[in-house]
């Protein structure tokens, strides 16, 4: 079976001047600077519309082009920014899965104790209060499994998806063009 190439989606953004692309509060050297929050949100929101295996071409239209060609600088800044966000997503996933394993061990231990307690109380089936206590133990034990189930069933995959999108944005083809009057 022939493997198809992932789609390449084009994201275009228009800015008045190059400084709008970068976070003005970031004191680091220019090519390592953080992207402006609005520019980052814009790129992310468009990229998240597509599948996680998509590749991207980013075209930045600048109204007031600087004297020196800004394309290498812009490409490096975008690549650095989203590669870093990809690393952060991997770290977040690792911490979430660690929390999930811990929650699972705690939940299973608590569920086991609740089941043992409920089993013990089932010998006193004629007492209404003990019947309620037994059912409460069963419910409480299963509720303790809520968080690990939530992590392992639902929370991990959106983080993986975002990480893949960030990685692909970090590898995007970046072009800078002047705005034609």
Short mmCIF file of N, CA and C in Angstrom, two decimals:
data_model
loop_
_atom_site.label_atom_id
_atom_site.label_comp_id
_atom_site.label_asym_id
_atom_site.label_seq_id
_atom_site.Cartn_x
_atom_site.Cartn_y
_atom_site.Cartn_z
N UNK A 1 0.84 -1.18 0.00
CA UNK A 1 0.00 0.00 0.00
C UNK A 1 0.89 1.24 0.00
N UNK A 2 0.57 2.17 -0.85
CA UNK A 2 1.35 3.40 -0.98
C UNK A 2 0.98 4.38 0.12
N UNK A 3 1.99 4.89 0.79
CA UNK A 3 1.76 5.85 1.88
C UNK A 3 1.63 7.25 1.29
N UNK A 4 0.54 7.93 1.63
CA UNK A 4 0.34 9.28 1.11
C UNK A 4 1.07 10.30 1.98
N UNK A 5 1.45 11.38 1.35
CA UNK A 5 2.13 12.46 2.07
C UNK A 5 1.10 13.27 2.85
N UNK A 6 1.50 13.75 4.04
CA UNK A 6 0.55 14.56 4.80
C UNK A 6 0.25 15.87 4.06
N UNK A 7 -0.94 16.39 4.25
CA UNK A 7 -1.30 17.64 3.56
C UNK A 7 -0.48 18.82 4.07
N UNK A 8 -0.25 19.78 3.18
CA UNK A 8 0.44 21.01 3.55
C UNK A 8 -0.60 22.12 3.51
N UNK A 9 -0.78 22.77 4.66
CA UNK A 9 -1.76 23.85 4.78
C UNK A 9 -1.02 25.17 4.88
N UNK A 10 -1.58 26.16 4.24
CA UNK A 10 -0.96 27.48 4.22
C UNK A 10 -1.65 28.40 5.22
N UNK A 11 -0.84 29.04 6.04
CA UNK A 11 -1.36 30.02 7.01
C UNK A 11 -0.71 31.35 6.67
N UNK A 12 -1.54 32.35 6.43
CA UNK A 12 -1.02 33.68 6.09
C UNK A 12 -1.38 34.65 7.19
N UNK A 13 -0.41 35.49 7.52
CA UNK A 13 -0.67 36.54 8.49
C UNK A 13 -0.11 37.85 7.97
N UNK A 14 -0.76 38.93 8.31
CA UNK A 14 -0.35 40.26 7.85
C UNK A 14 -0.04 41.11 9.07
N UNK A 15 1.13 41.73 9.05
CA UNK A 15 1.52 42.62 10.14
C UNK A 15 2.04 43.93 9.55
N UNK A 16 1.96 44.99 10.33
CA UNK A 16 2.42 46.29 9.85
C UNK A 16 3.94 46.36 9.83
N UNK A 17 4.57 45.89 10.91
CA UNK A 17 6.03 45.91 10.98
C UNK A 17 6.51 44.65 11.70
N UNK A 18 7.77 44.35 11.52
CA UNK A 18 8.35 43.11 12.04
C UNK A 18 8.22 43.00 13.55
N UNK A 19 8.33 44.10 14.27
CA UNK A 19 8.28 44.06 15.74
C UNK A 19 6.95 43.54 16.27
N UNK A 20 5.89 43.62 15.47
CA UNK A 20 4.58 43.11 15.91
C UNK A 20 4.58 41.60 16.07
N UNK A 21 5.51 40.93 15.43
CA UNK A 21 5.56 39.48 15.49
C UNK A 21 6.15 38.97 16.80
N UNK A 22 6.91 39.82 17.49
CA UNK A 22 7.64 39.37 18.67
C UNK A 22 7.10 39.99 19.95
N UNK A 23 7.32 39.28 21.05
CA UNK A 23 6.93 39.74 22.37
C UNK A 23 7.89 40.86 22.77
N UNK A 24 7.37 42.07 22.95
CA UNK A 24 8.23 43.22 23.25
C UNK A 24 8.81 43.16 24.66
N UNK A 25 8.25 42.32 25.54
CA UNK A 25 8.75 42.21 26.91
C UNK A 25 9.87 41.18 27.05
N UNK A 26 10.17 40.45 25.99
CA UNK A 26 11.17 39.39 26.03
C UNK A 26 12.58 39.98 25.88
N UNK A 27 13.45 39.84 26.89
CA UNK A 27 14.78 40.44 26.82
C UNK A 27 15.82 39.58 26.10
N UNK A 28 15.48 38.40 25.64
CA UNK A 28 16.47 37.51 25.04
C UNK A 28 16.87 38.00 23.66
N UNK A 29 17.96 37.47 23.11
CA UNK A 29 18.38 37.87 21.77
C UNK A 29 17.27 37.67 20.75
N UNK A 30 17.28 38.49 19.73
CA UNK A 30 16.18 38.61 18.78
C UNK A 30 15.72 37.28 18.20
N UNK A 31 16.62 36.42 17.73
CA UNK A 31 16.18 35.20 17.06
C UNK A 31 15.64 34.15 18.03
N UNK A 32 15.83 34.36 19.32
CA UNK A 32 15.28 33.43 20.31
C UNK A 32 14.03 33.99 20.98
N UNK A 33 13.59 35.13 20.52
CA UNK A 33 12.49 35.81 21.19
C UNK A 33 11.19 35.03 21.08
N UNK A 34 10.36 35.24 22.08
CA UNK A 34 9.02 34.66 22.04
C UNK A 34 8.19 35.41 21.02
N UNK A 35 7.28 34.69 20.42
CA UNK A 35 6.34 35.35 19.53
C UNK A 35 5.36 36.16 20.35
N UNK A 36 4.83 37.19 19.76
CA UNK A 36 3.78 37.98 20.40
C UNK A 36 2.60 37.05 20.66
N UNK A 37 1.93 37.27 21.77
CA UNK A 37 0.81 36.42 22.17
C UNK A 37 -0.26 36.34 21.09
N UNK A 38 -0.57 37.47 20.49
CA UNK A 38 -1.60 37.48 19.44
C UNK A 38 -1.14 36.71 18.20
N UNK A 39 0.13 36.88 17.82
CA UNK A 39 0.66 36.15 16.67
C UNK A 39 0.66 34.65 16.94
N UNK A 40 1.07 34.27 18.15
CA UNK A 40 1.08 32.86 18.54
C UNK A 40 -0.33 32.28 18.49
N UNK A 41 -1.28 33.00 19.07
CA UNK A 41 -2.68 32.53 19.08
C UNK A 41 -3.23 32.38 17.67
N UNK A 42 -2.88 33.34 16.83
CA UNK A 42 -3.35 33.31 15.45
C UNK A 42 -2.84 32.05 14.74
N UNK A 43 -1.53 31.80 14.83
CA UNK A 43 -0.95 30.63 14.18
C UNK A 43 -1.51 29.33 14.76
N UNK A 44 -1.60 29.27 16.08
CA UNK A 44 -2.12 28.07 16.75
C UNK A 44 -3.56 27.80 16.36
N UNK A 45 -4.39 28.83 16.39
CA UNK A 45 -5.81 28.62 16.11
C UNK A 45 -6.02 28.10 14.69
N UNK A 46 -5.25 28.60 13.74
CA UNK A 46 -5.37 28.08 12.38
C UNK A 46 -4.83 26.66 12.29
N UNK A 47 -3.70 26.41 12.91
CA UNK A 47 -3.08 25.08 12.82
C UNK A 47 -3.95 24.02 13.48
N UNK A 48 -4.60 24.36 14.58
CA UNK A 48 -5.43 23.39 15.30
C UNK A 48 -6.71 23.02 14.53
N UNK A 49 -7.01 23.76 13.48
CA UNK A 49 -8.16 23.45 12.63
C UNK A 49 -7.90 22.20 11.78
N UNK A 50 -6.62 21.87 11.61
CA UNK A 50 -6.25 20.79 10.71
C UNK A 50 -5.82 19.55 11.49
N UNK A 51 -5.65 18.44 10.78
CA UNK A 51 -5.26 17.20 11.45
C UNK A 51 -3.84 17.32 12.00
N UNK A 52 -3.53 16.46 12.97
CA UNK A 52 -2.24 16.55 13.66
C UNK A 52 -1.06 16.14 12.79
N UNK A 53 -1.31 15.48 11.68
CA UNK A 53 -0.20 15.11 10.80
C UNK A 53 0.01 16.11 9.67
N UNK A 54 -0.71 17.22 9.70
CA UNK A 54 -0.58 18.24 8.67
C UNK A 54 0.77 18.93 8.75
N UNK A 55 1.25 19.36 7.59
CA UNK A 55 2.44 20.19 7.53
C UNK A 55 1.98 21.59 7.15
N UNK A 56 2.83 22.58 7.44
CA UNK A 56 2.38 23.96 7.27
C UNK A 56 3.37 24.80 6.47
N UNK A 57 2.81 25.76 5.76
CA UNK A 57 3.58 26.81 5.10
C UNK A 57 3.03 28.12 5.69
N UNK A 58 3.90 28.87 6.32
CA UNK A 58 3.48 30.13 6.94
C UNK A 58 4.02 31.28 6.09
N UNK A 59 3.12 32.14 5.69
CA UNK A 59 3.52 33.32 4.91
C UNK A 59 3.20 34.55 5.75
N UNK A 60 4.24 35.34 6.03
CA UNK A 60 4.09 36.56 6.81
C UNK A 60 4.20 37.73 5.85
N UNK A 61 3.12 38.50 5.75
CA UNK A 61 3.10 39.69 4.90
C UNK A 61 3.40 40.89 5.80
N UNK A 62 4.44 41.65 5.44
CA UNK A 62 4.84 42.81 6.25
C UNK A 62 4.65 44.07 5.43
N UNK A 63 3.91 45.03 6.01
CA UNK A 63 3.66 46.30 5.32
C UNK A 63 4.93 47.13 5.20
N UNK A 64 5.67 47.27 6.30
CA UNK A 64 6.91 48.06 6.31
C UNK A 64 8.09 47.10 6.42
N UNK A 65 8.59 46.68 5.27
CA UNK A 65 9.70 45.72 5.24
C UNK A 65 10.98 46.37 5.74
N UNK A 66 11.73 45.70 6.59
CA UNK A 66 13.03 46.23 7.02
C UNK A 66 14.03 46.19 5.85
N UNK A 67 15.14 46.92 6.01
CA UNK A 67 16.16 46.97 4.96
C UNK A 67 16.74 45.58 4.70
N UNK A 68 17.06 44.89 5.80
CA UNK A 68 17.65 43.56 5.70
C UNK A 68 16.54 42.53 5.53
N UNK A 69 16.81 41.46 4.80
CA UNK A 69 15.82 40.41 4.57
C UNK A 69 15.47 39.74 5.91
N UNK A 70 14.22 39.87 6.38
CA UNK A 70 13.84 39.30 7.68
C UNK A 70 13.45 37.82 7.64
N UNK A 71 13.42 37.21 6.47
CA UNK A 71 12.92 35.83 6.34
C UNK A 71 13.68 34.84 7.22
N UNK A 72 15.01 34.83 7.22
CA UNK A 72 15.70 33.85 8.08
C UNK A 72 15.42 34.08 9.57
N UNK A 73 15.35 35.33 9.96
CA UNK A 73 15.08 35.68 11.35
C UNK A 73 13.68 35.24 11.78
N UNK A 74 12.70 35.52 10.94
CA UNK A 74 11.31 35.16 11.23
C UNK A 74 11.16 33.64 11.26
N UNK A 75 11.76 32.95 10.30
CA UNK A 75 11.68 31.49 10.25
C UNK A 75 12.30 30.88 11.50
N UNK A 76 13.48 31.36 11.88
CA UNK A 76 14.14 30.81 13.07
C UNK A 76 13.32 31.08 14.33
N UNK A 77 12.74 32.27 14.43
CA UNK A 77 11.94 32.60 15.62
C UNK A 77 10.70 31.71 15.71
N UNK A 78 10.02 31.53 14.59
CA UNK A 78 8.82 30.68 14.59
C UNK A 78 9.20 29.23 14.90
N UNK A 79 10.25 28.75 14.27
CA UNK A 79 10.69 27.37 14.51
C UNK A 79 11.08 27.17 15.97
N UNK A 80 11.89 28.08 16.52
CA UNK A 80 12.31 27.96 17.92
C UNK A 80 11.11 27.99 18.87
N UNK A 81 10.20 28.91 18.62
CA UNK A 81 9.04 29.07 19.50
C UNK A 81 8.20 27.79 19.55
N UNK A 82 7.88 27.24 18.40
CA UNK A 82 6.99 26.08 18.39
C UNK A 82 7.71 24.78 18.73
N UNK A 83 9.00 24.70 18.48
CA UNK A 83 9.76 23.53 18.96
C UNK A 83 9.76 23.53 20.48
N UNK A 84 9.93 24.70 21.08
CA UNK A 84 9.90 24.81 22.54
C UNK A 84 8.53 24.42 23.08
N UNK A 85 7.45 24.88 22.42
CA UNK A 85 6.10 24.52 22.85
C UNK A 85 5.87 23.01 22.70
N UNK A 86 6.48 22.40 21.70
CA UNK A 86 6.39 20.95 21.53
C UNK A 86 7.06 20.23 22.70
N UNK A 87 8.22 20.73 23.12
CA UNK A 87 8.92 20.15 24.27
C UNK A 87 8.07 20.31 25.53
N UNK A 88 7.45 21.47 25.69
CA UNK A 88 6.58 21.69 26.86
C UNK A 88 5.39 20.75 26.85
N UNK A 89 4.83 20.48 25.68
CA UNK A 89 3.69 19.55 25.58
C UNK A 89 4.13 18.13 25.97
N UNK A 90 5.33 17.72 25.54
CA UNK A 90 5.83 16.39 25.93
C UNK A 90 6.01 16.31 27.44
N UNK A 91 6.54 17.38 28.02
CA UNK A 91 6.74 17.40 29.47
C UNK A 91 5.40 17.35 30.19
N UNK A 92 4.43 18.10 29.69
CA UNK A 92 3.10 18.09 30.30
C UNK A 92 2.47 16.70 30.23
N UNK A 93 2.65 16.01 29.10
CA UNK A 93 2.13 14.66 28.94
C UNK A 93 2.79 13.71 29.93
N UNK A 94 4.10 13.80 30.03
CA UNK A 94 4.83 12.92 30.95
C UNK A 94 4.35 13.13 32.38
N UNK A 95 4.17 14.38 32.80
CA UNK A 95 3.69 14.67 34.16
C UNK A 95 2.25 14.20 34.36
N UNK A 96 1.43 14.35 33.33
CA UNK A 96 0.04 13.89 33.43
C UNK A 96 -0.02 12.38 33.58
N UNK A 97 0.78 11.66 32.80
CA UNK A 97 0.79 10.20 32.90
C UNK A 97 1.35 9.74 34.24
N UNK A 98 2.32 10.45 34.77
CA UNK A 98 2.83 10.14 36.11
C UNK A 98 1.73 10.35 37.15
N UNK A 99 1.00 11.45 37.03
CA UNK A 99 -0.14 11.70 37.92
C UNK A 99 -1.19 10.60 37.75
N UNK A 100 -1.41 10.16 36.51
CA UNK A 100 -2.38 9.10 36.25
C UNK A 100 -1.99 7.79 36.91
N UNK A 101 -0.71 7.44 36.84
CA UNK A 101 -0.25 6.21 37.47
C UNK A 101 -0.39 6.29 39.00
N UNK A 102 -0.02 7.43 39.54
CA UNK A 102 -0.16 7.62 40.99
C UNK A 102 -1.64 7.55 41.40
N UNK A 103 -2.47 8.25 40.65
CA UNK A 103 -3.91 8.24 40.94
C UNK A 103 -4.49 6.83 40.81
N UNK A 104 -4.00 6.09 39.83
CA UNK A 104 -4.49 4.73 39.63
C UNK A 104 -4.13 3.84 40.83
N UNK A 105 -2.89 3.94 41.30
CA UNK A 105 -2.49 3.14 42.47
C UNK A 105 -3.31 3.50 43.71
N UNK A 106 -3.47 4.80 43.93
CA UNK A 106 -4.27 5.24 45.08
C UNK A 106 -5.72 4.79 44.92
N UNK A 107 -6.27 4.99 43.71
CA UNK A 107 -7.66 4.61 43.46
C UNK A 107 -7.91 3.12 43.63
N UNK A 108 -6.99 2.31 43.10
CA UNK A 108 -7.15 0.86 43.24
C UNK A 108 -7.05 0.41 44.69
N UNK A 109 -6.12 1.01 45.43
CA UNK A 109 -5.99 0.69 46.86
C UNK A 109 -7.25 1.06 47.62
N UNK A 110 -7.75 2.26 47.35
CA UNK A 110 -8.97 2.71 48.04
C UNK A 110 -10.17 1.87 47.64
N UNK A 111 -10.27 1.54 46.34
CA UNK A 111 -11.37 0.70 45.87
C UNK A 111 -11.31 -0.68 46.54
N UNK A 112 -10.11 -1.23 46.64
CA UNK A 112 -9.96 -2.53 47.31
C UNK A 112 -10.43 -2.48 48.75
N UNK A 113 -10.04 -1.43 49.47
CA UNK A 113 -10.48 -1.29 50.87
C UNK A 113 -11.99 -1.13 50.96
N UNK A 114 -12.55 -0.35 50.05
CA UNK A 114 -14.01 -0.16 50.05
C UNK A 114 -14.74 -1.47 49.75
N UNK A 115 -14.22 -2.25 48.80
CA UNK A 115 -14.85 -3.52 48.47
C UNK A 115 -14.75 -4.51 49.63
N UNK A 116 -13.60 -4.51 50.31
CA UNK A 116 -13.47 -5.36 51.49
C UNK A 116 -14.45 -4.95 52.59
N UNK A 117 -14.56 -3.63 52.80
CA UNK A 117 -15.50 -3.13 53.81
C UNK A 117 -16.93 -3.45 53.45
N UNK A 118 -17.29 -3.30 52.17
CA UNK A 118 -18.64 -3.61 51.73
C UNK A 118 -18.93 -5.10 51.85
N UNK A 119 -17.94 -5.91 51.54
CA UNK A 119 -18.10 -7.36 51.67
C UNK A 119 -18.31 -7.75 53.14
N UNK A 120 -17.57 -7.11 54.03
CA UNK A 120 -17.72 -7.36 55.46
C UNK A 120 -19.11 -6.97 55.93
N UNK A 121 -19.61 -5.82 55.45
CA UNK A 121 -20.92 -5.33 55.88
C UNK A 121 -22.08 -6.13 55.28
N UNK A 122 -21.83 -6.87 54.20
CA UNK A 122 -22.92 -7.64 53.58
C UNK A 122 -23.42 -8.75 54.50
N UNK A 123 -22.63 -9.13 55.51
CA UNK A 123 -23.07 -10.13 56.49
C UNK A 123 -24.17 -9.59 57.40
N UNK A 124 -24.30 -8.26 57.44
CA UNK A 124 -25.33 -7.63 58.28
C UNK A 124 -26.43 -7.06 57.39
N UNK A 125 -27.00 -7.90 56.55
CA UNK A 125 -27.95 -7.47 55.53
C UNK A 125 -29.29 -6.99 56.09
N UNK A 126 -29.60 -7.27 57.35
CA UNK A 126 -30.91 -6.88 57.88
C UNK A 126 -30.92 -5.46 58.45
N UNK A 127 -29.78 -4.86 58.65
CA UNK A 127 -29.71 -3.51 59.21
C UNK A 127 -29.70 -2.49 58.07
N UNK A 128 -30.69 -1.60 58.04
CA UNK A 128 -30.82 -0.62 56.96
C UNK A 128 -29.63 0.33 56.92
N UNK A 129 -29.20 0.83 58.07
CA UNK A 129 -28.06 1.74 58.12
C UNK A 129 -26.80 1.09 57.53
N UNK A 130 -26.56 -0.16 57.87
CA UNK A 130 -25.37 -0.86 57.35
C UNK A 130 -25.49 -1.15 55.85
N UNK A 131 -26.72 -1.35 55.36
CA UNK A 131 -26.93 -1.51 53.92
C UNK A 131 -26.55 -0.22 53.19
N UNK A 132 -26.97 0.92 53.76
CA UNK A 132 -26.63 2.22 53.16
C UNK A 132 -25.12 2.44 53.21
N UNK A 133 -24.50 2.11 54.32
CA UNK A 133 -23.06 2.24 54.46
C UNK A 133 -22.33 1.35 53.45
N UNK A 134 -22.81 0.14 53.25
CA UNK A 134 -22.20 -0.78 52.28
C UNK A 134 -22.27 -0.20 50.87
N UNK A 135 -23.46 0.28 50.48
CA UNK A 135 -23.62 0.87 49.14
C UNK A 135 -22.77 2.13 48.99
N UNK A 136 -22.66 2.91 50.07
CA UNK A 136 -21.83 4.11 50.04
C UNK A 136 -20.36 3.76 49.83
N UNK A 137 -19.91 2.69 50.46
CA UNK A 137 -18.53 2.24 50.27
C UNK A 137 -18.29 1.82 48.83
N UNK A 138 -19.24 1.11 48.25
CA UNK A 138 -19.10 0.69 46.85
C UNK A 138 -19.04 1.90 45.91
N UNK A 139 -19.94 2.83 46.13
CA UNK A 139 -19.97 4.03 45.29
C UNK A 139 -18.69 4.84 45.49
N UNK A 140 -18.29 5.04 46.74
CA UNK A 140 -17.08 5.81 47.04
C UNK A 140 -15.83 5.18 46.43
N UNK A 141 -15.75 3.86 46.46
CA UNK A 141 -14.61 3.17 45.86
C UNK A 141 -14.52 3.40 44.37
N UNK A 142 -15.66 3.33 43.69
CA UNK A 142 -15.64 3.55 42.24
C UNK A 142 -15.42 5.02 41.89
N UNK A 143 -15.91 5.92 42.72
CA UNK A 143 -15.67 7.34 42.48
C UNK A 143 -14.18 7.66 42.59
N UNK A 144 -13.47 6.93 43.46
CA UNK A 144 -12.02 7.13 43.60
C UNK A 144 -11.29 6.78 42.30
N UNK A 145 -11.89 6.00 41.45
CA UNK A 145 -11.28 5.64 40.16
C UNK A 145 -11.56 6.66 39.07
N UNK A 146 -12.35 7.68 39.38
CA UNK A 146 -12.74 8.69 38.39
C UNK A 146 -11.54 9.37 37.76
N UNK A 147 -10.64 9.91 38.59
CA UNK A 147 -9.51 10.68 38.07
C UNK A 147 -8.57 9.84 37.20
N UNK A 148 -8.15 8.65 37.62
CA UNK A 148 -7.29 7.87 36.72
C UNK A 148 -7.98 7.52 35.40
N UNK A 149 -9.28 7.23 35.48
CA UNK A 149 -10.00 6.92 34.25
C UNK A 149 -10.08 8.14 33.35
N UNK A 150 -10.29 9.30 33.94
CA UNK A 150 -10.35 10.54 33.16
C UNK A 150 -9.01 10.80 32.47
N UNK A 151 -7.92 10.61 33.17
CA UNK A 151 -6.59 10.83 32.59
C UNK A 151 -6.33 9.85 31.45
N UNK A 152 -6.51 8.56 31.72
CA UNK A 152 -6.13 7.55 30.74
C UNK A 152 -7.12 7.41 29.58
N UNK A 153 -8.35 7.88 29.76
CA UNK A 153 -9.31 7.80 28.67
C UNK A 153 -9.42 9.09 27.85
N UNK A 154 -9.28 10.23 28.51
CA UNK A 154 -9.60 11.48 27.83
C UNK A 154 -8.52 12.56 27.81
N UNK A 155 -7.75 12.73 28.86
CA UNK A 155 -6.89 13.91 28.97
C UNK A 155 -5.59 13.83 28.21
N UNK A 156 -5.06 12.66 27.95
CA UNK A 156 -3.74 12.56 27.35
C UNK A 156 -3.73 12.87 25.86
N UNK A 157 -4.74 12.45 25.13
CA UNK A 157 -4.68 12.58 23.68
C UNK A 157 -4.77 14.01 23.15
N UNK A 158 -5.49 14.95 23.79
CA UNK A 158 -5.41 16.33 23.29
C UNK A 158 -4.01 16.94 23.45
N UNK A 159 -3.29 16.52 24.48
CA UNK A 159 -1.93 17.02 24.68
C UNK A 159 -1.01 16.47 23.60
N UNK A 160 -1.18 15.20 23.26
CA UNK A 160 -0.39 14.60 22.18
C UNK A 160 -0.68 15.32 20.87
N UNK A 161 -1.94 15.59 20.61
CA UNK A 161 -2.33 16.28 19.37
C UNK A 161 -1.70 17.66 19.29
N UNK A 162 -1.80 18.43 20.37
CA UNK A 162 -1.19 19.77 20.38
C UNK A 162 0.32 19.68 20.19
N UNK A 163 0.95 18.71 20.85
CA UNK A 163 2.39 18.55 20.70
C UNK A 163 2.79 18.28 19.26
N UNK A 164 2.02 17.46 18.57
CA UNK A 164 2.31 17.16 17.16
C UNK A 164 2.09 18.39 16.29
N UNK A 165 1.04 19.15 16.57
CA UNK A 165 0.79 20.39 15.82
C UNK A 165 1.95 21.36 16.06
N UNK A 166 2.38 21.52 17.31
CA UNK A 166 3.50 22.41 17.61
C UNK A 166 4.77 21.95 16.89
N UNK A 167 5.01 20.64 16.92
CA UNK A 167 6.20 20.12 16.24
C UNK A 167 6.15 20.44 14.75
N UNK A 168 4.98 20.27 14.15
CA UNK A 168 4.85 20.57 12.72
C UNK A 168 4.92 22.06 12.42
N UNK A 169 4.43 22.89 13.34
CA UNK A 169 4.61 24.34 13.17
C UNK A 169 6.09 24.70 13.31
N UNK A 170 6.79 23.99 14.18
CA UNK A 170 8.22 24.23 14.37
C UNK A 170 9.05 23.82 13.16
N UNK A 171 8.46 23.05 12.27
CA UNK A 171 9.15 22.62 11.04
C UNK A 171 8.55 23.25 9.79
N UNK A 172 7.66 24.21 9.98
CA UNK A 172 6.94 24.81 8.86
C UNK A 172 7.88 25.55 7.92
N UNK A 173 7.47 25.59 6.70
CA UNK A 173 8.15 26.43 5.70
C UNK A 173 7.66 27.86 5.96
N UNK A 174 8.59 28.78 6.15
CA UNK A 174 8.22 30.17 6.47
C UNK A 174 8.71 31.09 5.36
N UNK A 175 7.81 31.92 4.87
CA UNK A 175 8.15 32.90 3.86
C UNK A 175 7.73 34.28 4.35
N UNK A 176 8.51 35.28 3.99
CA UNK A 176 8.18 36.67 4.35
C UNK A 176 8.10 37.46 3.07
N UNK A 177 6.98 38.16 2.90
CA UNK A 177 6.79 38.95 1.68
C UNK A 177 6.31 40.35 2.04
N UNK A 178 6.67 41.33 1.23
CA UNK A 178 6.14 42.69 1.47
C UNK A 178 4.69 42.75 0.99
N UNK A 179 3.93 43.61 1.64
CA UNK A 179 2.54 43.83 1.23
C UNK A 179 2.58 44.71 0.00
N UNK A 180 1.91 44.28 -1.04
CA UNK A 180 1.87 45.06 -2.29
C UNK A 180 0.81 46.14 -2.15
N UNK A 181 1.20 47.34 -2.50
CA UNK A 181 0.29 48.49 -2.36
C UNK A 181 -0.77 48.53 -3.40
#
